[in-house]
Coordinates of C-alpha atoms and ligand atoms in Angstrom, one line a residue:
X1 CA 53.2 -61.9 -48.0
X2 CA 55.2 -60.0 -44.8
X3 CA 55.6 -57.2 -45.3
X4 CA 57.7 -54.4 -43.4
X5 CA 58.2 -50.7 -44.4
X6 CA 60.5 -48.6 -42.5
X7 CA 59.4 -44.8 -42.3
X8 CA 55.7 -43.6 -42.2
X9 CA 55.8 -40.4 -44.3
X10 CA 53.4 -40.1 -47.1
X11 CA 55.1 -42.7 -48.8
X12 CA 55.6 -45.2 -45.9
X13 CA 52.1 -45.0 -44.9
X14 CA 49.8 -44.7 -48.0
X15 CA 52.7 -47.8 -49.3
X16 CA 51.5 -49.5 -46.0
X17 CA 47.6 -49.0 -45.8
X18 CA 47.2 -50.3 -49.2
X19 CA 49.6 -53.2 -49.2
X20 CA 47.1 -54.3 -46.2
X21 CA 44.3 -53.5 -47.3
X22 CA 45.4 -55.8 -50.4
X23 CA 45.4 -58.5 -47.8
X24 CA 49.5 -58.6 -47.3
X25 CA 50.5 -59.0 -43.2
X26 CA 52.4 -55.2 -43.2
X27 CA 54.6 -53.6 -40.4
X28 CA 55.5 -50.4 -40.0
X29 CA 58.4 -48.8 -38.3
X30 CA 59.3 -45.3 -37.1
X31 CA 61.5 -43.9 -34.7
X32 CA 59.1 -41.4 -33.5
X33 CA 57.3 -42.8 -30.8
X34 CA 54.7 -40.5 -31.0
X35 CA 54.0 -41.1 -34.8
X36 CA 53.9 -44.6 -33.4
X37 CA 51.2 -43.8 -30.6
X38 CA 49.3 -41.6 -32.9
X39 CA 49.1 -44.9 -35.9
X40 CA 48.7 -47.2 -33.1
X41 CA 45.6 -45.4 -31.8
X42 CA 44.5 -45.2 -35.1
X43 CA 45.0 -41.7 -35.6
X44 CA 47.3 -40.1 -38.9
X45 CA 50.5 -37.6 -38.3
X46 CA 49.4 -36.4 -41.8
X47 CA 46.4 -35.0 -43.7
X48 CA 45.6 -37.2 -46.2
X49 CA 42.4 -37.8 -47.6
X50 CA 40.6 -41.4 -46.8
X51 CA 43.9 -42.2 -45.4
X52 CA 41.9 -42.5 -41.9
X53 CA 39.4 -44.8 -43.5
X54 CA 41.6 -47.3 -45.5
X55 CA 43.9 -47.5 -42.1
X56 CA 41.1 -48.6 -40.1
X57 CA 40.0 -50.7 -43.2
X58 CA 43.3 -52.6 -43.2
X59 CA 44.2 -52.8 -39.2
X60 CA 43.4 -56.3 -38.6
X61 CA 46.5 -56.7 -41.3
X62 CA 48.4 -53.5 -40.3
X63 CA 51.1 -53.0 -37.3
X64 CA 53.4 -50.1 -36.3
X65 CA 56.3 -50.3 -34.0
X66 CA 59.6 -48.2 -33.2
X67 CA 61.4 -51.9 -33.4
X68 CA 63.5 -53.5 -36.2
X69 CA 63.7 -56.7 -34.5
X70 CA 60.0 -56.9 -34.0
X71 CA 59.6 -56.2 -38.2
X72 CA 62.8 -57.1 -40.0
X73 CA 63.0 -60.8 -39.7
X74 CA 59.9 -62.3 -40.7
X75 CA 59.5 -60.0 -43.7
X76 CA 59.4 -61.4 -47.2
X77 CA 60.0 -57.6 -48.7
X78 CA 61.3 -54.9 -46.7
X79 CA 60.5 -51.4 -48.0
X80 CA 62.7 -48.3 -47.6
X81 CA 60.3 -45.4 -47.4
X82 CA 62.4 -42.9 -45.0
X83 CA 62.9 -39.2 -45.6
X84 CA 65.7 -37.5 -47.9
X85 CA 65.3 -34.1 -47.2
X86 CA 67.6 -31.7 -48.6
X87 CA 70.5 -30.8 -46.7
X88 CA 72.3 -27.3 -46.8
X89 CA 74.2 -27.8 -50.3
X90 CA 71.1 -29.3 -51.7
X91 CA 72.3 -32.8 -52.5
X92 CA 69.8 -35.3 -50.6
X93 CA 70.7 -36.1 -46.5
X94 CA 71.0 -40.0 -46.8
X95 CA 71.5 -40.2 -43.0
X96 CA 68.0 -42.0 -42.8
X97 CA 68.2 -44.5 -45.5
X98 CA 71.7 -45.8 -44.0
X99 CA 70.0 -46.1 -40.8
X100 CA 67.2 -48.3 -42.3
X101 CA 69.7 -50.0 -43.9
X102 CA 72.0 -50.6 -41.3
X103 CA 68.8 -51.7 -39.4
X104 CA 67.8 -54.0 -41.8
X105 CA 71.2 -55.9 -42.3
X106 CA 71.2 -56.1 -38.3
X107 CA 68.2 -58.0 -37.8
X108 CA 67.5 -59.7 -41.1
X109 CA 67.8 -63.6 -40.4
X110 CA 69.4 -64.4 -43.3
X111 CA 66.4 -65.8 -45.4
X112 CA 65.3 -64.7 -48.6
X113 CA 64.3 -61.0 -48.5
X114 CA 64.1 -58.0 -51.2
X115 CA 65.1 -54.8 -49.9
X116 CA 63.3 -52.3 -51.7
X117 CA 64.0 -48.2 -52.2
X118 CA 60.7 -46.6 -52.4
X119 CA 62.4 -43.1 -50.9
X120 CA 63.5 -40.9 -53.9
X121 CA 67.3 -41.6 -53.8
X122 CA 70.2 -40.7 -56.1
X123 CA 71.3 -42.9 -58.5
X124 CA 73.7 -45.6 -57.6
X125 CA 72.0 -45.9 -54.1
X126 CA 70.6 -49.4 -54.8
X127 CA 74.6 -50.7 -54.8
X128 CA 74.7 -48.6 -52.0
X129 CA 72.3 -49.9 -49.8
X130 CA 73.4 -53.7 -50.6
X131 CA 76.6 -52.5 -49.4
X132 CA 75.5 -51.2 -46.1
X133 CA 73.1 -54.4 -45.5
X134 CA 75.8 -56.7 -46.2
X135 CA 78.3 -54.6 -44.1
X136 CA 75.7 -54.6 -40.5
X137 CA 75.0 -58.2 -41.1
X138 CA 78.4 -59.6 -40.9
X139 CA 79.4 -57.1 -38.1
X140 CA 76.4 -58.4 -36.5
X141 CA 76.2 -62.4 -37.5
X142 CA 79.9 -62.6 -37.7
X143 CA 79.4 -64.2 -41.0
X144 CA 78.6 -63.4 -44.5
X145 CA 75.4 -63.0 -46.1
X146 CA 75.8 -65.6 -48.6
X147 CA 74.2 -63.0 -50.9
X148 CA 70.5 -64.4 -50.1
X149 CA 68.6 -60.6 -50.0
X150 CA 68.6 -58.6 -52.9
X151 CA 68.1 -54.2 -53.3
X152 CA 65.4 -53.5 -56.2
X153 CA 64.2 -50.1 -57.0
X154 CA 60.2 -49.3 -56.8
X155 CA 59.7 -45.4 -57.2
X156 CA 56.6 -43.8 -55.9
X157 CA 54.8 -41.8 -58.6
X158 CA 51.7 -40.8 -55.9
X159 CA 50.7 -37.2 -55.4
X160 CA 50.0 -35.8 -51.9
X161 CA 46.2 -35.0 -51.6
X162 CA 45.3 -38.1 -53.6
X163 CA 48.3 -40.6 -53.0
X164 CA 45.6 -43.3 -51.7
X165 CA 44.1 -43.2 -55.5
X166 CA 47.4 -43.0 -57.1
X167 CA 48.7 -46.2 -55.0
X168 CA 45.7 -48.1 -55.9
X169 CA 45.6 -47.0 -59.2
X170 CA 48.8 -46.0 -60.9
X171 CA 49.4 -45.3 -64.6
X172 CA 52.3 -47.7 -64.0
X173 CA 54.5 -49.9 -61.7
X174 CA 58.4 -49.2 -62.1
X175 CA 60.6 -52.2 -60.7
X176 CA 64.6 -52.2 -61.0
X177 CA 66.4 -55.0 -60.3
X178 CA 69.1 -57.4 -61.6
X179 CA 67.5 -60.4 -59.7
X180 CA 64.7 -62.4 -61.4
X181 CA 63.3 -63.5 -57.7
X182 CA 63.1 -60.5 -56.4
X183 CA 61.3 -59.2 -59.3
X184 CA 58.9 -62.3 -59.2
X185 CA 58.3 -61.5 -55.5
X186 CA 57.3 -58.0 -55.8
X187 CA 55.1 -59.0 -58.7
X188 CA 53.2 -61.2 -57.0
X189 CA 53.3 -58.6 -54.0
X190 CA 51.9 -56.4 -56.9
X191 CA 49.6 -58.6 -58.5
X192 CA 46.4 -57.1 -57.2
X193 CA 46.9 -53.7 -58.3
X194 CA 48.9 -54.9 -61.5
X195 CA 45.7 -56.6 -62.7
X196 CA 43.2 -54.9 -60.7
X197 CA 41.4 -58.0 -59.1
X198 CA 40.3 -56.2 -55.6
X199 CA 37.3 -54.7 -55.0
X200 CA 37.8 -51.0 -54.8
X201 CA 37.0 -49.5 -51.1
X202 CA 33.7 -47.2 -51.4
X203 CA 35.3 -44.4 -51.0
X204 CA 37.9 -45.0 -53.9
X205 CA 35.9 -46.3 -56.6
X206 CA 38.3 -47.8 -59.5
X207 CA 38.4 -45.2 -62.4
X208 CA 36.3 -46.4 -65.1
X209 CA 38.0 -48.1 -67.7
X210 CA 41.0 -48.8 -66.3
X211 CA 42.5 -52.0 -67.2
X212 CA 45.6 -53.7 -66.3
X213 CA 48.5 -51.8 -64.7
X214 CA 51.5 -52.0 -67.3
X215 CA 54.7 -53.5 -65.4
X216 CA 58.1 -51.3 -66.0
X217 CA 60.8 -54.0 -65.1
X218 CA 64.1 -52.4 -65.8
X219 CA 68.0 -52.2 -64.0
X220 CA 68.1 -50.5 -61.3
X221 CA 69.9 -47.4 -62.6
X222 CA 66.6 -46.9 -64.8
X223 CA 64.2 -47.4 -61.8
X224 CA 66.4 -44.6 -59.8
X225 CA 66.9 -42.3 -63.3
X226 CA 62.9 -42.7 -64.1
X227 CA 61.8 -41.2 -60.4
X228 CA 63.4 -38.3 -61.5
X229 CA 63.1 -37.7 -64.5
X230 CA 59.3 -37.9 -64.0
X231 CA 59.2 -35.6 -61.8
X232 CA 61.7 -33.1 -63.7
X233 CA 59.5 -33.3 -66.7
X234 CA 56.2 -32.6 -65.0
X235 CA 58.2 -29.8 -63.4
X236 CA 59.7 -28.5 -66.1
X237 CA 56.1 -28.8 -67.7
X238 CA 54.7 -26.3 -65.2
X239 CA 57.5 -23.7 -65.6
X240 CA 57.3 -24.0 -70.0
X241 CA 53.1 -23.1 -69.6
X242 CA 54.2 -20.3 -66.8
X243 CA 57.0 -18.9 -69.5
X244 CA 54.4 -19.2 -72.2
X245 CA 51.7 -17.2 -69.7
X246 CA 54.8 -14.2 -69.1
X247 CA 54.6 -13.7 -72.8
X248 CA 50.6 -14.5 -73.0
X249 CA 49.7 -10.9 -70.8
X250 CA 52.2 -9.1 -72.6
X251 CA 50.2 -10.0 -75.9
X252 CA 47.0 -9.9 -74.5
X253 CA 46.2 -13.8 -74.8
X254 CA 44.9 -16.1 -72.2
X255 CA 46.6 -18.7 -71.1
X256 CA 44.4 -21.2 -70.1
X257 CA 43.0 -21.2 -73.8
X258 CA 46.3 -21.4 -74.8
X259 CA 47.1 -24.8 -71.9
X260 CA 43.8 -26.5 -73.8
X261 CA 45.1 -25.3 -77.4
X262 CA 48.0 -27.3 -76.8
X263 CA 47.4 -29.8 -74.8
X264 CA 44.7 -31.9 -76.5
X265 CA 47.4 -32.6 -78.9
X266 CA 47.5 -36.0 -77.3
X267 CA 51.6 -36.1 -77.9
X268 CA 51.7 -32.7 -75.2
X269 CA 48.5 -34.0 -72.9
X270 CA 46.7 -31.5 -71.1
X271 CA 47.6 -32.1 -67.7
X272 CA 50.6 -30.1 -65.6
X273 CA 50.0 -27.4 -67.9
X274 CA 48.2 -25.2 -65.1
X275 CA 49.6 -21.9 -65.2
X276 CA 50.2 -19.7 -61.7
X277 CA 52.5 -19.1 -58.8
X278 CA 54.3 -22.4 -60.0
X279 CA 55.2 -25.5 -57.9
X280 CA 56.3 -26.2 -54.0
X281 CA 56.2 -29.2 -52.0
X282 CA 59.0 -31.5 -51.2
X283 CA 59.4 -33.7 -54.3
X284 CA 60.4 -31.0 -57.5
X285 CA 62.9 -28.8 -56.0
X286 CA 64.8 -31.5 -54.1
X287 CA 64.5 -34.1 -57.1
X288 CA 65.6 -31.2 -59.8
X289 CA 68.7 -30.2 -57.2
X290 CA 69.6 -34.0 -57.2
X291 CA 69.3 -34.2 -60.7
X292 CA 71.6 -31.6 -61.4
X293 CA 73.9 -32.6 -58.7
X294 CA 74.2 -36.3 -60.3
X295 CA 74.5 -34.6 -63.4
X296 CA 77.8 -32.4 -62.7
X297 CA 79.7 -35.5 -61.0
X298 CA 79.5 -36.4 -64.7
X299 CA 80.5 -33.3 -66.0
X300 CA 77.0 -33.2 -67.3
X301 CA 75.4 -30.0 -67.1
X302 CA 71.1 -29.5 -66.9
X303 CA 70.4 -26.1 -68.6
X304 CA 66.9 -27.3 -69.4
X305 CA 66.2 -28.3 -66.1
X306 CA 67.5 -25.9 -64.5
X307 CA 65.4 -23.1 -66.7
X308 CA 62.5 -24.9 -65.0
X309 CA 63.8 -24.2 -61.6
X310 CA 64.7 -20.4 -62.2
X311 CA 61.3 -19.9 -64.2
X312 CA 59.4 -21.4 -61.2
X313 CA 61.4 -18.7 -58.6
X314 CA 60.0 -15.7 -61.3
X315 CA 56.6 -17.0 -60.9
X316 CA 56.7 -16.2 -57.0
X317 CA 58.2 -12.5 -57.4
X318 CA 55.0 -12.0 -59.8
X319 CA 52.9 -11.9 -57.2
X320 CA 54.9 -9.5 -55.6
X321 CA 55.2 -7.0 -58.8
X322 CA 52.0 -7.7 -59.7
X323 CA 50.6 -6.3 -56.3
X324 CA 53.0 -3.2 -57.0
X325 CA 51.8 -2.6 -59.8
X326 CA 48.2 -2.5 -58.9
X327 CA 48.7 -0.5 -55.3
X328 CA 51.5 1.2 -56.1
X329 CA 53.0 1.3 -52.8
X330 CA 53.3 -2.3 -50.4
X331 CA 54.3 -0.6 -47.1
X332 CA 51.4 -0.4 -44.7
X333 CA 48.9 -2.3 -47.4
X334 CA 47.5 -5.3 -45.8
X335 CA 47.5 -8.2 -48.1
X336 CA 45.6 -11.3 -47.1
X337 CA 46.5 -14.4 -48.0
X338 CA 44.0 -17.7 -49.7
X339 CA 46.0 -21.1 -48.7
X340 CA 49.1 -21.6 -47.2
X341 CA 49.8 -25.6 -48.1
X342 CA 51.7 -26.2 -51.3
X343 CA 49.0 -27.5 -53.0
X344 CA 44.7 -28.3 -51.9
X345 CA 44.1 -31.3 -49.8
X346 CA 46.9 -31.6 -48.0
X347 CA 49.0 -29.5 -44.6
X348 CA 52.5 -30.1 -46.3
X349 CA 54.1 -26.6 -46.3
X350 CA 57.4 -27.6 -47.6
X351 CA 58.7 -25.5 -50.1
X352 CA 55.3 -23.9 -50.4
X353 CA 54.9 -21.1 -52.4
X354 CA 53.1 -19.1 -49.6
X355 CA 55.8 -19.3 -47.6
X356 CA 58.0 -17.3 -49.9
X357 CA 55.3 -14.8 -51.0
X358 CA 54.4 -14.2 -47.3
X359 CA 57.6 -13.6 -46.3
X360 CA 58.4 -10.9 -49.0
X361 CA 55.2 -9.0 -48.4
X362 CA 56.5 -8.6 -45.1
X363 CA 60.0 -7.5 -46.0
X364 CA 58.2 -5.2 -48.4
X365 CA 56.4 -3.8 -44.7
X366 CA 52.8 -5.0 -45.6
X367 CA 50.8 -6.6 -42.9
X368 CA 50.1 -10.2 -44.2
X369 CA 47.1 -12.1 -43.1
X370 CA 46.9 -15.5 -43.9
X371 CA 44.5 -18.7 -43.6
X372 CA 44.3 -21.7 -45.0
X373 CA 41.7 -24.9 -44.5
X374 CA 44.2 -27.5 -42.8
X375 CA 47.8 -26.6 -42.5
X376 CA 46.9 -23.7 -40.0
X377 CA 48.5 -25.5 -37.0
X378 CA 51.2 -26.8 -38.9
X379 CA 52.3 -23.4 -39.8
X380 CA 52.0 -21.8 -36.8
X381 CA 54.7 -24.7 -35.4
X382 CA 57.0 -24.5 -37.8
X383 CA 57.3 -20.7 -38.8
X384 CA 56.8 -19.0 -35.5
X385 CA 59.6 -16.3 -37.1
X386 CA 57.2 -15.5 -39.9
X387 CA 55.2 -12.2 -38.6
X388 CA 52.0 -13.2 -40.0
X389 CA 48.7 -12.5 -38.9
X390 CA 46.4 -16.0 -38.3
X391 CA 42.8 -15.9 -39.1
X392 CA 40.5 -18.1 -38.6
X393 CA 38.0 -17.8 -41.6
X394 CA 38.7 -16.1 -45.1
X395 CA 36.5 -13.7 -44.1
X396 CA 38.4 -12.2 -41.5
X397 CA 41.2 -12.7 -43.6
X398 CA 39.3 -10.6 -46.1
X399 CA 38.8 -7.5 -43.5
X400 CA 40.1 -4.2 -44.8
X401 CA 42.2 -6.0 -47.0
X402 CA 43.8 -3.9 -49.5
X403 CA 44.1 -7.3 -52.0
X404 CA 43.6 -11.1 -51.6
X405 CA 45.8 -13.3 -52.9
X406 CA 45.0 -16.7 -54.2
X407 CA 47.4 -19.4 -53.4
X408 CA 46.3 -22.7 -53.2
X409 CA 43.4 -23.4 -55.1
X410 CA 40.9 -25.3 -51.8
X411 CA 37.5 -25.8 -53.4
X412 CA 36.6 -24.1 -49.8
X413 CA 37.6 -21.1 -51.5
X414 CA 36.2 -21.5 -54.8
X415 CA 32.9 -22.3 -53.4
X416 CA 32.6 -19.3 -51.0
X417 CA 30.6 -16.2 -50.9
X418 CA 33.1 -14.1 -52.6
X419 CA 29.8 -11.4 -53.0
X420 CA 29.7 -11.1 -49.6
X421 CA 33.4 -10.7 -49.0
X422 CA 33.7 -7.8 -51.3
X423 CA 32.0 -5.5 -48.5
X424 CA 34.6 -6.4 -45.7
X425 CA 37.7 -5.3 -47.9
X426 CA 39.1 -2.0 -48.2
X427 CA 40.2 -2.3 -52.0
X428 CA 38.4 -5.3 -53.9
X429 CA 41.4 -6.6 -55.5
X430 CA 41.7 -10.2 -56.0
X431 CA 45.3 -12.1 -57.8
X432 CA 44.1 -15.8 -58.0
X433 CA 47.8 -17.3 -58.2
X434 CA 46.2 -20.6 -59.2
X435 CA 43.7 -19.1 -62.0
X436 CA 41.0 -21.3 -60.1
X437 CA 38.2 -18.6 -59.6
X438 CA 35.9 -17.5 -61.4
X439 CA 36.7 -14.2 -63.0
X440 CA 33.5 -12.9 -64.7
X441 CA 31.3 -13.8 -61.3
X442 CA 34.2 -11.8 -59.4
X443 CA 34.4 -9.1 -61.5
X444 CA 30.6 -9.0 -61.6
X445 CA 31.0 -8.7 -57.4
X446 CA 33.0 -5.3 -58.4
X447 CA 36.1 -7.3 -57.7
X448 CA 39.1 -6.2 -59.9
X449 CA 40.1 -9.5 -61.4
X450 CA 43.8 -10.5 -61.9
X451 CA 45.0 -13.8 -63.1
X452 CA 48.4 -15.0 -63.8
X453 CA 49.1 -15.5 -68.0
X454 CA 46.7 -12.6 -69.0
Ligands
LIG501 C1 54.9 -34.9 -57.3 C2 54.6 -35.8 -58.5 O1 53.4 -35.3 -59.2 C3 54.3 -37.3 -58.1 O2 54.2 -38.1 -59.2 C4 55.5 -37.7 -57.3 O3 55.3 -39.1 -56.8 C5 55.8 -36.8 -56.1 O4 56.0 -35.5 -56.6 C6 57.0 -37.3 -55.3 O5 58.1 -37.3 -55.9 O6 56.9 -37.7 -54.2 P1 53.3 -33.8 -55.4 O7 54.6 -33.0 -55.2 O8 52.7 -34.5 -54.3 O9 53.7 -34.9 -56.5 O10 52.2 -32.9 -56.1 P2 51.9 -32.4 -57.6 O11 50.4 -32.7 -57.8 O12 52.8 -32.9 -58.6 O13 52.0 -30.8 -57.4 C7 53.3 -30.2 -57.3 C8 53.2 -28.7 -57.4 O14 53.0 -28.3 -58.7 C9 52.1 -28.1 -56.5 O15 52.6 -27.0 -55.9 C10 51.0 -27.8 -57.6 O16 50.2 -26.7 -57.2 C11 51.9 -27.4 -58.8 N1 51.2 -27.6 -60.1 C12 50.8 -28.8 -60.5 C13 51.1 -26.5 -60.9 O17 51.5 -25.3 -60.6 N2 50.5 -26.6 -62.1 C14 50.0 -27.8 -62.6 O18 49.5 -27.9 -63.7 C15 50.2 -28.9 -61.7

C-alpha cells in the first residue's frame, strides 16, 4: 500500500521504518529541511536504537520530503504523526495537527484515503480533523469532498529506547473508526504484524512465543480515550509503588521485595512497578494534563490521576532532602550527576527528571556536575541557562564529589568500575534514583548506599 506519514518524531519515523520495511511504498514529510537532509542522507535526528539499521533496511521502500504534494495524493493511508507539545496552560498545542490536516485536504485527489491520528490528541479530534480536511479541500477544489476519506484513530503504545520492538511487536493494535473500509484498509496495512508473518530483522528477533497480535477495533472516542488512559494508568502505576516506597523506609521494608510481592499476582503484573525518582519524558505529564483538562470541560474531576501527578513531583524533591539529610548542608557541596535523559537508551530530555533535580541543587548553591551516555549535546543546546558543569566521563564526574546521584539507569553505569571511582570522590556517597545498582558490591567499595523505598 502507499503510504504517507506527516511528521518524523519518534512516532513518525519508527511508524515509517517499519511500515517499509513490511514491504508498504512509505513517504515521509517534515517541514524541517534539515531533518529532511539528515533522513535523506540516511542519517537519524533522534537516538534510537536499530533505528539506523531498519532505515537503511527499508530505503529502497522509504522516502522523505518537505512536500505535501509530492506525498498526499497517491497515498492509500495518510498518517498524522506531528507533535502536540504542551502549551503554557497545559492543554495540547494542536497548531501542527491542523496544519497536517489542512495539508492533507489541500492536496488529496479526492480518491479513497484514510486519514489516520497516530499523534496523542484529545478526544473529539478525529471529528475535528474531518472537519478541517473537508474544509481545505473545498477551499482548494471548489467542490465538496463527496465524503470519499475517512479519520480513524491508531494510538501508538511504543516506548522510546525500544519503540522499533514495540512497533513490530505490540501487545495490541487499537483502531477507531466508524467506517468498515477504512478499518479493512488499515488491517490489511496491519496484517503483517497482526499475524506476525515477516521474518524478524536480526537485530530484532521476534519474542518467543508470541502469537498473533489481538486487533482492538472500536469508535473513535475509545481509540482517543484508550491512548490515555494507558498511559495514565502506567503512570499512575509508577507513582502508587513510589507512595508505597515513602512508607516502605519509614518502616524499614524494601521496596523492591515489596514491587515482586505484589506484582506476580498476575491481576497487578510486575511491570511499571519500579520504584525511584519517578517518571519524565514527553508522553505522562502532557497525556495526564490533557486528561484532566478533558475531564473538567465535563465537570469531571481526576483526583486519582492527579495524586499520580503530585506523588511523581515529591519523588524529585527526595532527592533533594535526601542529600540534606546525609550532608547536612548543600551550599558549596558538589553533587555529580549519573544520566541526564529521561529514561536509558534514548537523548529525549523532555520533562526529565535531571532537569528538575539539577536545577534545584543549584538553587540550593551546590556545584552540579553532570554526564550522561548520549543526550550530552542535546543538553548543552537546549539548556545553556542551566549552570552545570559537563563532563565527559563518569569519572570526572565522580572527582571530589561530595555524592553521586543516580538518575537514569544506563547499563554504562551499572557496568562500570564503581571500585575504582570511590578513590576520586571526596565523600563516597552514592543515591541510585533508579534502585538499579548494586548495593552490597557498593557498599563493599566503602560506598554509603542509598536507595529510594528503603
Ligand atoms: C510511554 C508509554 O510507556 C508508551 O506506551 C507510550 O506509547 C508513550 O509513553 C507515549 O505516549 O508516546 P515512554 O514515555 O517512551 O513511553 O517511556 P516509559 O518506558 O513508559 O517510561 C516513562 C518514564 O517512567 C521514564 O522516566 C521511566 O524511567 C519511568 N518509569 C518507568 C519508572 O519510573 N518506573 C517504572 O517502573 C517504569
Amino acid at each position: 500500500m502507499n503510504v504517507s506519514i506527516i511528521g518524523t518524531g519518534y512516532v513518525g519515523l519508527t511508524t515509517g521504518a517499519c511500515l517499509a520495511f513490511l514491504g508498504h511504498k512509505v513517504t515521509c514529510i517534515d517541514s524541517d529541511e534539515k531533518k529532511i537532509a539528515l533522513l535523506q542522507a540516511g542519517k537519524t535526528p533522534i537516538y534510537e536504537p536499530f533505528l539506523t539499521e531498519l532505515l537503511e533496511e527499508a530505503r529502497p521502500n522509504l522516502q522523505f520530503c518537505r512536500d505535501y504534494a509530492a506525498a498526499v495524493p497517491s497515498a492509500h493511508v495518510i498518517f498524522i504523526a506531528v507533535g502536540t507539545p504542551p502549551s503554557a496552560d497545559g492543554s495540547p498545542d494542536l497548531r501542527y495537527l491542523s496544519q497536517a490536516a489542512r495539508g492533507i485536504g489541500q492536496y488529496y485527489d479526492g480518491d479513497y484515503v484514510v486519514v489516520v491520528n497516530k499523534s496523542t490528541v484529545p478526544i473529539g479530534s478525529g471529528n475535528w480533523v474531518g472537519s478541517l480536511v473537508r474544509e481545505s479541500f473545498e477551499q482548494h477544489r471548489g467542490r465538496k469532498t463527496g465524503e470519499r476519506f475517512s479519520v480513524a484513530s491508531n494510538p501508538e503504545f511504543l516506548r522510546e529506547g525500544t519503540a522499533l520492538h514495540d512497533s513490530l511487536y505490540p501487545d495490541r493494535v487499537v483502531i477507531g473508526s466508524d467506517d468498515a473500509r477504512s478499518l479493512e484498509m488499515l488491517y490489511t496495512l496491519y496484517r503483517p504484524i497482526l499475524d506476525q508473518t515477516f521474518a524478524p530483522p536480526t537485530y530484532l528477533p521476534r519474542p518467543e512465543g508470541l502469537g498473533a497480535v489481538p486487533l482492538i477495533s472500536t469508535d473513535l472516542a475509545s481509540a482517543e480515550l484508550i491512548k490515555y488512559a494507558a498511559n495514565a494508568f502506567l503512570a499512575l502505576k509508577i507513582s502508587y509503588i513510589n507512595e508505597i516506597g515513602q512508607l516502605a523506609e519509614k518502616v524499614g521494608a524494601d521496596i523492591q521485595q515489596v514491587a515482586k510481592g505484589i506484582g506476580l499476582d498476575v491481576r497487578i503484573g510486575t511491570r511499571f512497578l519500579q520504584a525511584g525518582i519517578g517518571w519524565g519524558g514527553s508522553c505522562f505529564g502532557k497525556d495526564i494534563s490533557a486528561l484532566v483538562a478533558t475531564a473538567s470541560e465535563y465537570s469531571l474531576t481526576m483526583p486519582i490521576v492527579e495524586a499520580a501527578r503530585e506523588i511523581n513531583r515529591r519523588q524529585r524533591e527526595r532527592v533533594v532532602e535526601k542529600l540534606l539529610g546525609e550532608l547536612k548542608i548543600l551550599k558549596g557541596r558538589t553533587i555529580g550527576l549519573l544520566g541526564l535523559a529521561f529514561k536509558p537508551n534514548t537523548d529525549d530530555l523532555r520533562e526529565a527528571p535531571a532537569i528538575d533535580i539539577a536545577r534545584k541543587l543549584v538553587e540550593r548553591g551546590c556545584k552540579v556536575k553532570v554526564h550522561d551516555p548520549v543526550a550530552m549535546e542535546r543538553f548543552q543546546e537546549q539548556h545553556r541557562d542551566l549552570q552545570v558543569i559537563c563532563c565527559e566521563t563518569p569519572e570526572e564526574t565522580a572527582d571530589d564529589a561530595d555524592a553521586l546521584v543516580l538518575i537514569t539507569e544506563w547499563q554504562q553505569y551499572r557496568e562500570m568500575d564503581w571500585e575504582a571511582l570511590a578513590p576520586r570522590m571526596r565523600s563516597r556517597i552514592v543515591l541510585d534514583g533508579r534502585n538499579a545498582l548494586d548495593r552490597a558490591r557498593l557498599t563493599r567499595f566503602g560506598f554509603r548506599y542509598l536507595g529510594i523505598g528503603g
